[in-house]
Amino acid sequence: MNKTNDVAYLLRNLNSELFNSKRFMIVSLLYIFGKMKLSELRKILGLSWGDLDTHIKKLVEQGYVELWKEPGEKKVLETVAYLTEKGRQEYEKLYDVLRAISSQIETK
């Protein structure tokens, strides 16, 4: 297999659900920092509530993220997101593919 085919194979094997730019940002933050309030994610990423909701729902549907409510300030329940074990594994696989692509670029 030549280098072009190697890179093409790697690109075809990217997880398209996680490689979406907004979902990638969400999952990256959850991977690095652990559980986060949706209000924190929205503020850090500069997303609208609707945009965040759309992408969080997709991640939940895929089994990558789970949500729960916990008491926040002023006794208001806040929704918190965290990566499931499946989400962590898929993120690590995506990271490995991106690293492999990067190594192909470095050897150019």
Backbone as CSV, one residue per row, in Angstrom:
resi,resn,N_x,N_y,N_z,CA_x,CA_y,CA_z,C_x,C_y,C_z
1,MET,0.856,-1.188,0.000,0.000,0.000,0.000,0.896,1.244,0.000
2,ASN,0.582,2.203,-0.837,1.413,3.405,-0.886,0.905,4.447,0.112
3,LYS,1.682,5.498,0.240,1.374,6.532,1.236,0.011,7.179,1.007
4,THR,-0.350,7.416,-0.268,-1.657,8.008,-0.582,-2.781,7.104,-0.114
5,ASN,-2.638,5.812,-0.369,-3.657,4.855,0.070,-3.728,4.772,1.590
6,ASP,-2.562,4.855,2.246,-2.536,4.834,3.717,-3.327,6.003,4.295
7,VAL,-3.073,7.189,3.772,-3.763,8.381,4.264,-5.250,8.304,3.937
8,ALA,-5.581,7.866,2.736,-6.989,7.737,2.348,-7.708,6.760,3.269
9,TYR,-7.059,5.659,3.598,-7.646,4.678,4.515,-7.897,5.316,5.889
10,LEU,-6.914,6.034,6.382,-7.065,6.696,7.688,-8.222,7.699,7.662
11,LEU,-8.307,8.483,6.602,-9.368,9.486,6.494,-10.751,8.843,6.435
12,ARG,-10.854,7.719,5.736,-12.150,7.026,5.654,-12.558,6.447,6.998
13,ASN,-11.599,6.236,7.883,-11.891,5.628,9.172,-12.043,6.632,10.311
14,LEU,-12.113,7.899,9.958,-12.404,8.905,10.987,-13.844,8.719,11.462
15,ASN,-14.069,8.860,12.737,-15.418,8.777,13.292,-16.146,10.070,12.927
16,SER,-17.065,9.987,11.976,-17.722,11.198,11.467,-18.606,11.867,12.511
17,GLU,-19.104,11.104,13.467,-19.923,11.706,14.525,-19.071,12.573,15.442
18,LEU,-17.892,12.104,15.775,-17.013,12.863,16.676,-16.166,13.886,15.945
19,PHE,-15.926,13.661,14.655,-15.058,14.574,13.931,-15.772,15.842,13.482
20,ASN,-17.082,15.911,13.638,-17.805,17.164,13.421,-17.163,18.195,14.349
21,SER,-16.863,19.369,13.851,-16.061,20.337,14.620,-16.669,20.679,15.983
22,LYS,-17.966,20.888,16.039,-18.578,21.272,17.316,-18.631,20.101,18.282
23,ARG,-18.949,18.910,17.778,-18.972,17.737,18.646,-17.555,17.395,19.102
24,PHE,-16.576,17.598,18.218,-15.181,17.359,18.596,-14.770,18.282,19.746
25,MET,-15.164,19.541,19.663,-14.830,20.487,20.739,-15.497,20.065,22.051
26,ILE,-16.773,19.676,21.986,-17.495,19.262,23.188,-16.817,18.053,23.819
27,VAL,-16.566,17.035,23.005,-15.983,15.798,23.517,-14.556,16.027,24.016
28,SER,-13.810,16.884,23.343,-12.446,17.193,23.797,-12.465,17.808,25.188
29,LEU,-13.355,18.759,25.406,-13.447,19.380,26.739,-13.858,18.367,27.799
30,LEU,-14.823,17.519,27.479,-15.264,16.505,28.442,-14.160,15.483,28.702
31,TYR,-13.398,15.145,27.688,-12.295,14.202,27.856,-11.216,14.795,28.762
32,ILE,-10.891,16.039,28.533,-9.810,16.688,29.276,-10.229,17.062,30.698
33,PHE,-11.428,17.631,30.852,-11.829,18.195,32.145,-12.850,17.360,32.908
34,GLY,-13.373,16.299,32.310,-14.380,15.489,32.996,-15.750,16.122,32.865
35,LYS,-16.606,15.882,33.832,-17.977,16.398,33.725,-17.993,17.919,33.682
36,MET,-18.946,18.427,32.914,-19.095,19.884,32.797,-20.569,20.228,32.690
37,LYS,-20.924,21.370,33.235,-22.287,21.882,33.085,-22.483,22.321,31.639
38,LEU,-23.689,22.106,31.130,-23.968,22.547,29.767,-23.786,24.052,29.632
39,SER,-24.112,24.785,30.685,-23.928,26.238,30.632,-22.451,26.604,30.475
40,GLU,-21.555,25.832,31.095,-20.108,26.069,30.928,-19.674,25.753,29.502
41,LEU,-20.125,24.614,28.981,-19.769,24.238,27.609,-20.220,25.303,26.621
42,ARG,-21.453,25.750,26.789,-22.004,26.751,25.879,-21.168,28.020,25.903
43,LYS,-20.825,28.468,27.100,-20.068,29.712,27.247,-18.645,29.569,26.691
44,ILE,-17.964,28.492,27.036,-16.581,28.284,26.586,-16.510,28.186,25.063
45,LEU,-17.472,27.470,24.472,-17.437,27.224,23.034,-18.119,28.307,22.215
46,GLY,-18.839,29.207,22.884,-19.521,30.279,22.169,-20.670,29.785,21.301
47,LEU,-21.338,28.716,21.749,-22.460,28.147,21.004,-23.779,28.690,21.524
48,SER,-24.778,28.707,20.667,-26.130,29.034,21.127,-26.667,27.810,21.867
49,TRP,-27.709,28.015,22.650,-28.327,26.875,23.348,-28.842,25.849,22.349
50,GLY,-29.434,26.319,21.256,-29.972,25.411,20.251,-28.888,24.577,19.595
51,ASP,-27.779,25.215,19.273,-26.659,24.519,18.646,-26.070,23.484,19.606
52,LEU,-25.843,23.889,20.849,-25.311,22.966,21.840,-26.264,21.790,22.025
53,ASP,-27.553,22.078,22.147,-28.550,21.029,22.351,-28.541,20.021,21.204
54,THR,-28.464,20.509,19.981,-28.443,19.629,18.802,-27.257,18.661,18.866
55,HIS,-26.081,19.184,19.184,-24.881,18.354,19.187,-24.820,17.444,20.409
56,ILE,-25.270,17.913,21.547,-25.307,17.064,22.747,-26.269,15.902,22.517
57,LYS,-27.437,16.179,21.937,-28.407,15.103,21.670,-27.807,14.039,20.768
58,LYS,-27.064,14.455,19.759,-26.424,13.510,18.839,-25.409,12.648,19.595
59,LEU,-24.633,13.261,20.465,-23.643,12.518,21.244,-24.306,11.556,22.224
60,VAL,-25.425,11.963,22.803,-26.176,11.089,23.707,-26.755,9.906,22.929
61,GLU,-27.344,10.184,21.763,-27.918,9.123,20.917,-26.876,8.071,20.556
62,GLN,-25.649,8.500,20.315,-24.572,7.582,19.944,-23.985,6.851,21.161
63,GLY,-24.387,7.265,22.358,-23.877,6.622,23.571,-22.528,7.147,24.019
64,TYR,-22.120,8.303,23.496,-20.824,8.881,23.844,-20.886,9.777,25.079
65,VAL,-22.038,10.351,25.335,-22.210,11.307,26.435,-23.473,10.940,27.213
66,GLU,-23.438,11.153,28.505,-24.628,11.029,29.343,-24.855,12.355,30.054
67,LEU,-26.109,12.604,30.363,-26.507,13.834,31.049,-27.191,13.486,32.355
68,TRP,-27.076,14.369,33.324,-27.864,14.282,34.540,-28.010,15.666,35.110
69,LYS,-28.924,15.780,36.068,-29.180,17.072,36.718,-28.554,17.050,38.101
70,GLU,-27.961,18.164,38.466,-27.430,18.311,39.822,-27.689,19.725,40.296
71,PRO,-27.771,19.904,41.605,-28.049,21.243,42.132,-26.949,22.217,41.750
72,GLY,-27.364,23.381,41.299,-26.426,24.440,40.957,-26.591,25.597,41.913
73,GLU,-26.236,26.769,41.460,-26.394,27.965,42.275,-27.877,28.250,42.489
74,LYS,-28.202,28.826,43.594,-29.574,29.217,43.932,-30.544,28.040,43.878
75,LYS,-30.036,26.834,44.189,-30.848,25.617,44.273,-31.561,25.268,42.966
76,VAL,-31.034,25.756,41.862,-31.581,25.428,40.549,-30.831,24.200,40.034
77,LEU,-31.567,23.250,39.474,-30.906,22.084,38.904,-30.239,22.461,37.585
78,GLU,-28.992,22.014,37.421,-28.263,22.281,36.186,-27.941,20.958,35.516
79,THR,-27.982,20.963,34.198,-27.659,19.750,33.447,-26.152,19.652,33.275
80,VAL,-25.643,18.478,33.592,-24.214,18.199,33.524,-23.997,17.081,32.506
81,ALA,-22.932,17.181,31.741,-22.586,16.171,30.741,-21.259,15.518,31.119
82,TYR,-21.140,14.246,30.781,-19.858,13.576,30.932,-19.729,12.495,29.862
83,LEU,-18.496,12.126,29.552,-18.236,11.088,28.564,-18.482,9.720,29.170
84,THR,-19.136,8.870,28.404,-19.287,7.481,28.814,-17.979,6.750,28.499
85,GLU,-17.869,5.520,28.933,-16.689,4.725,28.592,-16.587,4.564,27.070
86,LYS,-17.721,4.351,26.409,-17.737,4.255,24.952,-17.234,5.564,24.333
87,GLY,-17.661,6.699,24.886,-17.224,7.996,24.394,-15.727,8.183,24.544
88,ARG,-15.188,7.762,25.668,-13.743,7.873,25.901,-12.980,7.012,24.896
89,GLN,-13.455,5.790,24.695,-12.770,4.879,23.773,-12.809,5.407,22.341
90,GLU,-13.963,5.900,21.919,-14.086,6.422,20.553,-13.246,7.682,20.358
91,TYR,-13.178,8.524,21.393,-12.345,9.722,21.312,-10.874,9.325,21.186
92,GLU,-10.447,8.341,21.955,-9.059,7.890,21.890,-8.743,7.268,20.531
93,LYS,-9.695,6.537,19.958,-9.494,5.991,18.609,-9.347,7.127,17.593
94,LEU,-10.203,8.127,17.701,-10.121,9.275,16.792,-8.775,9.970,16.946
95,TYR,-8.346,10.157,18.165,-7.051,10.782,18.434,-5.924,9.975,17.773
96,ASP,-5.978,8.648,17.886,-4.952,7.796,17.290,-4.931,7.938,15.767
97,VAL,-6.112,8.003,15.152,-6.181,8.169,13.689,-5.604,9.525,13.296
98,LEU,-5.964,10.569,14.032,-5.438,11.903,13.729,-3.915,11.946,13.899
99,ARG,-3.424,11.262,14.904,-1.975,11.208,15.130,-1.293,10.455,13.979
100,ALA,-1.913,9.382,13.501,-1.348,8.627,12.380,-1.317,9.484,11.113
101,ILE,-2.379,10.250,10.889,-2.407,11.159,9.737,-1.309,12.206,9.887
102,SER,-1.187,12.740,11.080,-0.157,13.744,11.346,1.244,13.181,11.088
103,SER,1.475,11.940,11.455,2.802,11.355,11.234,3.074,11.185,9.739
104,GLN,2.030,10.953,8.941,2.195,10.885,7.488,2.599,12.252,6.939
105,ILE,2.038,13.289,7.500,2.365,14.647,7.062,3.802,14.988,7.442
106,GLU,4.206,14.591,8.645,5.560,14.895,9.119,6.628,14.189,8.306
107,THR,6.311,13.029,7.747,7.306,12.285,6.978,7.314,12.678,5.501
108,LYS,6.509,13.663,5.164,6.405,14.146,3.778,7.687,14.777,3.305
